[in-house]
Amino acid sequence: MQDLTDRKEWQRLATHHRDIASSHMREWFDTDHTRSSCFSIQAGEILLDYSRNRITQETLQNLIGLATAIDLKKHIEALFTGQPVNTSENRPALHTALRDPSASLALNHGQDIPGMIAAARKQQAAFVQRIHSGEWKGVTGKPIQHIVNLGIGGSHLGPLTCIQALKDFAITHLQCHFISCVDSTHFNEVLQQIDPETSLFIVSSKSFTTLETLTNAQAMMASMKQTFGEQAIQHHFVAVTAAPDKAQAFGLPKENIFPLWEWVGGRYSIWSAVGLSVMLMIGVKHFDAFLQGAYEMDQHFRHADFSHNMPVIMALLGIWYTNFFGANAHVIAPYSQRLRHLIAYLQQAEMESNGKHVHHTPIKEDYMTGSVIFGEAGCNAQHTYHQLLHQGKHVIPVDFILIGQSQNKQDDILLASALSQAQALMRGKTYDEAYHAFLAAQCSTDEAARLARHSVIPGNRPSNILLLNRITPHNLGALIALYEHKIFVQGVIWGVNSFDQWGVELGKQLLPHILKNLDSQQASSMMDANMSHIINHIKSTRNEI
Ligand code: F6P
């Protein structure tokens, strides 16, 4: 296989980059009033306006040329048809099957995948019905009022993001809480907010080996058993896992276990029973709409021509900036409090998927992969890091995620703020503009010249506008699927496996030994001297308390 950077399509992009790197977007906007409509894509209820990018039609053609040369179409089909796209673990990544109502997937290694999905969905729906109707009761006979999701990473961020985003679609008075990290303060805070007699704990862990989740689950189970006896477990704990044997060995009754499968990646699992807390909050019908939105985005991704394919275009723009402009970060800017957890969700989705340097095949590693994802909801970002976006030396593309429907004046201010930021990033402010503005504000010529220097804003900073009319289960499903596919395309181009996460393993392996040393009364042993130094220091400060 040819190295990516040796491909003629890559070289063509490098030459093209040299040709247009000094062009300013403001000139393109001033001379072409159709730019916004030319560089827009509508997919379902989502509009992508990507006109504020440092691209011309030729850039697009070159980027699409690269995607075509690496046979992206074939890779997309491999994803949808259950080929082992997770090459290091030799598994398919079938999150798309979880939202495919036509259940057209062929039997995979003898497994009736659509049948398994349908059975699991039925089990979830029946459970939700029992909780909503009050038929399922706590150990003292009271109906459930609190849901506590115990999970981390993909087993936490999906439910957290969706429940916050879809608050307006909640159909119950259930209250949902989350415990993810091991942190006794957070654990105790949640304990204070719930009533154990009316609480249901969902232990969500694909592997059922995750230390944080198991530690929290164990502590919660111990506390419940101590108060209500052994039978509390059956009434108050359910599990979502791909390792039912481990969950049972942990003490969870078999009938309280909801399945997940190896062929669903943890950070792609919100569509499965990992979304149980979401289904409990918004109900089965809305959850179906959430799946339907994702399904429609899947169809768009699978069938739309690359030039009108939203995930493909977003992915290619990311490649353009990362590999040709040297950008190494990307901002997610949802101008909506409801979408605030989407930032962390996409942080895991993108960084755990593509934060890799190991390629499918041994190739030259002479290009960057992955992006640092960060962000903040709404105007808060403008008052924290936007200064650097406007005048710093980094090129950091931004995805502005906007909700068109406005309830009142405040929402219009929010929308206008986002649009102003996108415009300011694109246009910037020249020295002359700044100078004349200061003169108009009655500054002396000397003062105007001095201040103008500081207020020059280079502009030419890229951003996308993603516009949703409303946040609905359907649109949220489509939005999340859009990013999943964007990530997949980038992984394909970079030649990394977006579906493993070996990088997080080493820290997990080191932990037990460090924990043992931290817990022991003696001075730490068998550690390297520098680690012993900090551990002994921690212990000495503890002794002082
Ligand atoms: O961060 C590593 C990871 O394996 C993620 O991929 C996953 O979402 C998270 O830990 C939780 O894993 P599990 O669902 O197996 O507890």
XYZ file of C-alpha atoms and ligand atoms in Angstrom:
561
model
C 0.000 0.000 0.000
C 1.248 3.454 -0.878
C 2.202 5.837 1.936
C -0.376 8.598 2.294
C 2.058 11.455 1.818
C 3.570 9.834 -1.288
C 0.234 9.786 -3.069
C -0.080 12.191 -5.937
C -3.379 13.442 -4.489
C -1.593 14.398 -1.256
C 1.194 16.130 -3.169
C -1.418 17.981 -5.189
C -3.012 19.212 -1.975
C 0.391 20.330 -0.679
C 1.006 22.351 -3.855
C -2.502 23.764 -3.770
C -2.006 24.747 -0.128
C 1.077 26.761 -1.106
C -0.991 28.461 -3.802
C -3.837 29.586 -1.612
C -2.328 29.842 1.875
C -1.895 33.593 1.529
C -5.393 34.239 0.120
C -7.818 35.846 2.521
C -11.378 34.579 2.866
C -12.632 38.141 3.160
C -11.677 38.732 -0.496
C -13.574 35.634 -1.569
C -16.655 36.771 0.348
C -16.436 40.291 -1.056
C -16.333 39.080 -4.629
C -18.601 36.046 -4.498
C -22.044 36.517 -3.007
C -23.029 32.945 -3.690
C -20.215 31.467 -1.620
C -22.452 30.565 1.288
C -24.977 28.737 -0.881
C -22.236 26.986 -2.877
C -20.563 25.694 0.243
C -23.636 24.463 2.114
C -25.148 21.042 2.541
C -28.534 20.136 3.922
C -28.896 16.663 5.386
C -32.290 16.027 6.945
C -32.885 18.863 9.364
C -29.242 19.851 9.687
C -27.669 22.555 7.555
C -23.900 22.785 7.256
C -22.593 26.118 5.999
C -18.887 25.557 5.451
C -18.249 28.664 3.387
C -16.032 30.205 6.097
C -13.235 27.811 5.332
C -9.992 28.411 3.488
C -11.144 26.525 0.469
C -12.018 27.040 -3.145
C -13.805 24.647 -5.484
C -10.365 23.386 -6.455
C -9.535 22.603 -2.816
C -12.706 20.565 -2.563
C -11.947 18.676 -5.740
C -8.456 17.891 -4.490
C -9.696 16.727 -1.095
C -12.365 14.569 -2.695
C -9.674 13.259 -5.035
C -7.755 12.056 -1.999
C -10.842 10.397 -0.496
C -11.535 8.668 -3.792
C -7.940 7.522 -4.196
C -7.936 5.807 -0.814
C -11.195 4.109 -1.788
C -13.282 5.687 0.934
C -16.466 4.286 -0.579
C -15.192 0.749 -0.026
C -14.331 1.536 3.588
C -17.808 2.994 4.191
C -19.376 -0.172 2.843
C -17.068 -2.230 5.055
C -18.350 -0.314 8.083
C -22.011 -0.796 7.240
C -21.773 -4.419 6.208
C -20.009 -5.598 9.328
C -16.475 -6.137 8.013
C -13.840 -6.255 10.768
C -12.991 -2.536 10.542
C -11.616 -2.739 14.083
C -8.520 -4.437 12.759
C -6.459 -4.753 15.925
C -9.310 -6.593 17.657
C -10.604 -8.206 14.487
C -14.196 -7.053 14.986
C -16.824 -5.125 13.112
C -18.042 -1.813 14.530
C -21.779 -2.108 14.084
C -23.218 0.943 15.808
C -25.038 1.680 12.532
C -26.913 -1.649 12.815
C -28.346 -0.464 16.145
C -30.353 2.174 14.305
C -31.199 0.291 11.152
C -34.941 -0.383 11.278
C -34.796 -2.466 8.105
C -32.540 -4.909 9.941
C -31.054 -5.861 6.611
C -27.705 -6.998 7.959
C -26.641 -10.464 7.009
C -25.837 -12.996 9.690
C -22.432 -12.115 11.101
C -20.265 -15.087 12.043
C -23.429 -17.058 12.664
C -24.851 -14.340 14.924
C -28.285 -13.010 14.055
C -27.295 -9.438 14.823
C -30.624 -7.782 13.885
C -32.431 -10.422 15.968
C -30.192 -9.768 18.961
C -30.716 -6.017 18.642
C -34.490 -6.407 18.363
C -34.668 -8.711 21.409
C -32.561 -6.346 23.494
C -34.694 -3.378 22.455
C -37.814 -5.283 23.466
C -36.300 -6.094 26.860
C -35.453 -2.415 27.394
C -38.878 -1.193 26.308
C -40.624 -3.654 28.645
C -38.401 -2.563 31.505
C -39.054 1.122 30.830
C -42.768 0.417 30.826
C -42.528 -1.339 34.210
C -40.607 1.566 35.719
C -42.952 4.195 34.284
C -46.081 2.367 35.354
C -44.744 1.831 38.862
C -45.009 -1.940 38.483
C -41.285 -2.240 39.227
C -40.870 -1.420 42.880
C -38.002 -0.791 45.222
C -37.325 -3.192 48.060
C -39.709 -1.351 50.399
C -42.504 -1.354 47.831
C -42.121 2.201 46.552
C -41.933 3.049 42.820
C -38.686 4.282 41.318
C -38.071 8.019 41.237
C -34.307 8.330 40.799
C -32.095 6.789 38.147
C -28.370 6.684 38.871
C -26.112 5.818 35.954
C -22.848 4.301 37.179
C -20.425 4.223 34.255
C -17.564 6.124 32.685
C -16.359 7.121 29.211
C -18.786 5.865 26.599
C -20.917 4.329 29.337
C -21.439 7.781 30.830
C -21.040 10.569 28.293
C -23.700 9.355 25.868
C -26.479 9.200 28.472
C -25.313 12.442 30.097
C -25.215 14.313 26.775
C -28.562 13.047 25.533
C -30.485 13.445 28.771
C -29.305 17.045 29.121
C -29.979 17.777 25.436
C -33.443 16.230 25.481
C -34.696 17.609 28.793
C -37.684 19.119 26.989
C -38.673 15.640 25.816
C -38.638 13.974 29.228
C -41.925 12.188 29.733
C -41.508 11.221 33.381
C -40.778 12.814 36.702
C -37.811 10.512 37.152
C -34.643 12.294 38.104
C -31.416 11.132 36.572
C -28.016 11.297 38.277
C -24.554 10.274 37.173
C -21.539 8.916 38.969
C -18.577 8.337 36.688
C -15.241 9.103 38.305
C -14.031 7.568 41.572
C -14.337 10.544 43.837
C -15.888 10.159 47.243
C -17.076 13.762 47.242
C -19.105 13.310 44.080
C -20.374 9.932 45.259
C -21.599 11.422 48.532
C -23.134 14.403 46.783
C -25.266 12.104 44.654
C -26.179 10.042 47.719
C -27.514 13.208 49.311
C -29.672 13.971 46.276
C -31.366 10.595 46.035
C -33.681 8.526 48.147
C -32.194 5.009 48.177
C -35.637 3.431 48.603
C -36.769 4.867 45.265
C -33.492 4.708 43.344
C -32.499 2.477 40.480
C -28.780 2.045 39.812
C -27.707 1.213 36.274
C -24.218 -0.287 36.304
C -23.118 0.391 32.773
C -19.851 -1.122 31.634
C -19.199 -2.858 28.367
C -16.224 -4.755 29.746
C -17.401 -4.965 33.345
C -13.788 -4.583 34.384
C -13.583 -0.804 34.615
C -12.176 0.050 38.021
C -14.054 3.326 38.469
C -17.447 1.841 37.660
C -16.945 -1.324 39.669
C -15.640 0.583 42.693
C -18.675 2.872 42.684
C -21.082 -0.005 42.056
C -19.550 -2.060 44.848
C -19.791 0.834 47.305
C -23.408 1.480 46.329
C -24.342 -2.187 46.557
C -22.689 -2.491 49.965
C -24.531 0.562 51.234
C -27.892 -0.709 49.925
C -27.352 -4.196 51.332
C -26.427 -2.779 54.692
C -29.634 -0.728 54.846
C -32.141 -3.055 53.183
C -30.538 -6.499 53.148
C -29.445 -8.758 50.314
C -32.752 -8.485 48.402
C -32.075 -4.781 47.719
C -29.814 -5.761 44.816
C -32.567 -7.381 42.809
C -34.878 -4.389 43.215
C -32.381 -1.584 42.751
C -29.553 -2.689 40.467
C -29.463 -3.481 36.774
C -26.443 -3.818 34.513
C -25.666 -3.046 30.890
C -22.724 -5.046 29.677
C -21.141 -7.236 27.040
C -19.788 -9.431 29.850
C -22.904 -10.836 31.558
C -20.892 -13.550 33.336
C -18.776 -10.937 35.034
C -21.851 -8.940 36.007
C -23.420 -12.035 37.537
C -20.234 -12.920 39.365
C -20.306 -9.360 40.710
C -23.682 -10.140 42.275
C -26.207 -8.872 39.745
C -29.187 -11.097 38.986
C -29.188 -12.532 35.467
C -32.645 -11.160 34.663
C -31.460 -7.630 35.491
C -28.748 -7.643 32.845
C -29.176 -5.837 29.516
C -26.900 -6.993 26.738
C -24.277 -5.148 24.775
C -21.919 -6.771 22.317
C -18.267 -6.738 21.392
C -19.152 -5.336 17.984
C -20.374 -2.078 19.522
C -17.565 0.251 20.569
C -17.976 1.845 24.005
C -17.938 5.411 22.632
C -20.401 4.383 19.910
C -22.796 2.642 22.277
C -25.440 5.237 23.147
C -27.753 3.566 20.606
C -27.692 0.308 22.579
C -28.849 -0.484 26.119
C -26.174 1.982 27.267
C -28.926 4.449 26.369
C -31.285 2.806 28.885
C -31.306 5.860 31.159
C -32.120 8.009 28.102
C -35.004 5.717 27.187
C -36.220 5.873 30.781
C -36.247 9.661 30.633
C -37.664 10.317 27.159
C -39.637 7.127 26.569
C -39.497 4.523 23.831
C -41.131 6.637 21.133
C -38.651 9.475 21.466
C -35.774 7.024 21.705
C -36.944 5.511 18.420
C -36.929 8.994 16.874
C -33.355 9.444 18.152
C -32.367 6.216 16.372
C -34.270 7.259 13.264
C -32.378 10.555 13.058
C -29.089 8.669 13.229
C -30.324 6.162 10.656
C -31.160 8.950 8.221
C -27.686 10.421 8.653
C -26.276 6.923 8.046
C -28.167 6.732 4.768
C -26.943 10.168 3.763
C -23.355 9.185 4.578
C -23.608 5.889 2.772
C -25.224 7.157 -0.403
C -24.594 10.893 -0.932
C -21.970 11.908 -3.392
C -18.812 13.002 -1.580
C -19.271 16.583 -2.790
C -22.610 16.758 -0.918
C -21.794 14.374 1.880
C -21.810 16.210 5.198
C -19.638 13.848 7.276
C -17.185 13.426 4.396
C -16.851 17.172 3.827
C -16.396 17.865 7.548
C -13.755 15.147 7.749
C -11.887 16.444 4.711
C -11.872 19.971 6.087
C -10.322 18.568 9.258
C -7.629 16.829 7.214
C -7.003 20.069 5.288
C -6.320 22.036 8.463
C -4.540 19.341 10.458
C -2.224 18.169 7.732
C -1.700 21.229 5.566
C -2.196 24.227 7.887
C -0.642 22.564 10.948
C -3.798 22.969 13.047
C -3.781 20.622 15.998
C -6.945 21.605 17.811
C -10.602 21.945 16.958
C -13.303 23.789 18.869
C -16.813 22.476 19.385
C -18.991 25.480 20.131
C -22.632 24.613 20.725
C -24.570 27.817 21.295
C -27.030 25.965 23.459
C -26.903 25.098 27.124
C -28.823 21.932 26.295
C -25.867 20.727 24.189
C -23.149 21.559 26.670
C -22.127 17.957 27.333
C -21.717 17.300 23.624
C -18.246 18.818 23.933
C -16.994 16.137 26.328
C -18.844 13.505 24.327
C -17.038 14.511 21.142
C -13.792 14.863 23.025
C -13.922 11.154 23.786
C -15.370 10.240 20.400
C -12.678 12.043 18.419
C -9.651 11.822 20.656
C -10.084 8.215 21.741
C -10.891 7.199 18.172
C -8.212 9.005 16.209
C -5.605 9.983 18.795
C -3.234 7.357 17.432
C 0.072 7.045 15.668
C -0.070 3.328 14.949
C -1.276 2.607 11.459
C -3.006 -0.398 9.958
C 0.114 -1.084 7.947
C 3.699 -0.077 8.696
C 4.036 3.216 6.888
C 5.937 6.447 7.177
C 4.578 8.367 10.121
C 5.250 11.769 8.659
C 1.890 13.409 9.162
C -0.278 14.406 12.092
C -3.361 12.468 13.187
C -6.171 13.419 15.548
C -7.110 16.786 16.976
C -7.299 18.264 20.436
C -11.013 18.796 20.931
C -12.165 21.460 23.320
C -15.039 23.854 23.644
C -17.548 25.628 25.793
C -21.238 26.236 25.437
C -22.557 29.533 24.162
C -21.149 32.944 24.898
C -18.991 31.628 27.751
C -16.341 30.689 25.203
C -16.189 34.252 23.926
C -15.162 35.400 27.366
C -12.520 32.742 27.865
C -10.528 31.457 24.884
C -11.917 33.294 21.851
C -9.231 35.962 22.256
C -6.681 33.346 21.224
C -8.845 32.192 18.324
C -8.999 35.753 16.994
C -5.506 37.078 17.636
C -3.360 34.141 18.707
C -0.958 32.470 16.347
C -2.747 29.126 16.218
C -5.168 28.176 13.491
C -8.020 26.470 15.328
C -11.142 25.653 13.308
C -14.471 26.019 15.076
C -17.779 24.183 14.674
C -20.543 26.573 15.700
C -23.627 24.490 16.467
C -26.689 26.695 16.397
C -30.344 26.213 17.159
C -32.444 28.280 14.777
C -35.687 28.317 16.682
C -35.809 31.163 19.091
C -38.070 31.371 22.126
C -37.354 34.992 22.905
C -34.928 37.899 22.606
C -32.265 36.113 24.656
C -32.102 33.288 22.149
C -31.704 35.771 19.314
C -28.805 37.395 21.145
C -27.264 33.940 21.499
C -27.629 33.232 17.797
C -26.379 36.653 16.783
C -23.373 36.166 19.064
C -22.381 32.967 17.312
C -22.839 34.452 13.853
C -20.816 37.517 14.854
C -18.005 35.303 16.068
C -17.976 33.320 12.834
C -17.927 36.545 10.848
C -15.194 38.125 12.980
C -13.051 35.029 12.707
C -13.428 35.109 8.952
C -13.073 38.852 8.272
C -10.786 40.042 11.026
C -9.954 43.740 11.204
C -7.286 45.495 9.166
C -4.941 48.169 10.470
C -6.721 50.814 8.394
C -10.133 49.849 9.714
C -8.853 49.950 13.258
C -6.995 53.233 12.757
C -10.018 55.019 11.309
C -12.276 53.657 14.005
C -9.994 55.169 16.668
C -9.860 58.484 14.830
C -13.655 58.459 14.650
C -13.662 57.902 18.407
C -11.733 61.191 18.786
C -8.280 59.668 19.370
C -5.267 61.677 18.288
C -3.438 60.363 15.247
C -0.594 59.097 17.470
C -2.972 57.383 19.834
C -4.998 55.900 16.952
C -1.820 54.501 15.385
C -0.657 53.032 18.684
C -3.971 51.367 19.498
C -4.677 50.227 15.947
C -1.609 48.009 16.102
C -3.138 46.119 19.044
C -6.564 45.867 17.572
C -5.595 44.349 14.227
C -7.266 40.950 13.899
C -5.848 38.789 11.126
C -9.107 36.978 10.319
C -8.991 34.126 7.817
C -9.789 31.778 10.712
C -11.998 28.877 9.630
C -15.335 27.837 11.040
C -18.347 25.719 10.170
C -21.898 26.596 11.015
C -24.129 23.656 11.819
C -27.716 24.781 12.079
C -30.469 22.706 13.635
C -33.909 24.184 13.658
C -34.638 22.587 17.028
C -33.040 20.103 19.362
C -35.239 17.058 19.013
C -34.448 13.376 19.566
C -34.352 12.997 15.788
C -31.939 15.890 15.220
C -29.712 14.912 18.111
C -29.422 11.387 16.718
C -28.474 12.803 13.332
C -25.947 15.210 14.840
C -24.154 12.512 16.828
C -24.121 10.152 13.843
C -22.703 12.984 11.721
C -19.690 13.281 14.009
C -19.277 9.504 14.266
C -18.945 9.315 10.508
C -16.688 12.338 10.286
C -14.361 10.579 12.736
C -14.528 7.351 10.741
C -13.569 9.081 7.496
C -10.602 10.771 9.124
C -9.480 7.464 10.611
C -9.653 5.877 7.166
C -7.597 8.645 5.568
C -5.010 8.650 8.327
C -4.916 4.872 8.243
C -5.573 4.450 11.962
C -8.047 2.125 13.633
C -10.741 4.416 15.064
C -12.253 1.601 17.092
C -9.552 0.522 19.536
C -8.029 2.402 22.479
C -4.812 0.689 23.498
C -3.385 3.977 24.691
C -5.532 4.047 27.805
C -4.398 0.599 28.938
C -0.946 1.403 30.316
C -2.238 3.754 33.007
C -4.756 1.094 34.065
C -1.978 -1.485 34.363
C 0.206 0.760 36.505
C -2.591 1.696 38.886
C -2.818 -1.418 41.125
C 0.815 -1.265 42.156
C 0.693 2.475 42.802
C -2.538 2.068 44.769
C -0.958 -0.678 46.888
C 1.953 1.588 47.728
C -0.351 4.476 48.514
C -2.484 2.356 50.828
C 0.398 0.657 52.625
C 1.629 1.978 55.959
C 5.220 1.375 55.010
C 7.367 3.621 52.861
C 6.693 2.835 49.225
C 8.696 0.034 47.782
C 9.499 -1.403 44.385
C 8.670 1.879 42.691
C 11.041 4.028 40.753
C 12.660 6.603 42.997
C 10.755 9.568 41.616
C 7.352 7.944 41.991
C 8.297 6.844 45.535
C 9.208 10.437 46.277
C 5.759 11.828 45.510
C 3.973 8.874 47.142
C 6.006 9.224 50.317
C 5.316 12.936 50.298
C 1.541 12.309 50.045
C 1.766 9.841 52.922
C 3.731 12.234 55.072
C 1.150 14.996 54.530
C -1.608 12.542 55.487
C 0.161 11.732 58.710
C 0.277 15.416 59.553
C -3.517 15.748 59.434
O -11.381 4.909 28.247
C -11.259 3.571 27.969
C -12.600 2.904 27.871
O -12.401 1.591 27.538
C -13.559 3.591 26.889
O -13.343 3.216 25.576
C -14.877 3.178 27.431
O -15.927 3.971 26.946
C -14.634 3.367 28.916
O -13.292 2.948 29.120
C -15.555 2.561 29.803
O -15.453 1.208 29.504
P -16.527 0.169 29.981
O -17.823 0.521 29.346
O -16.003 -1.158 29.549
O -16.616 0.277 31.475
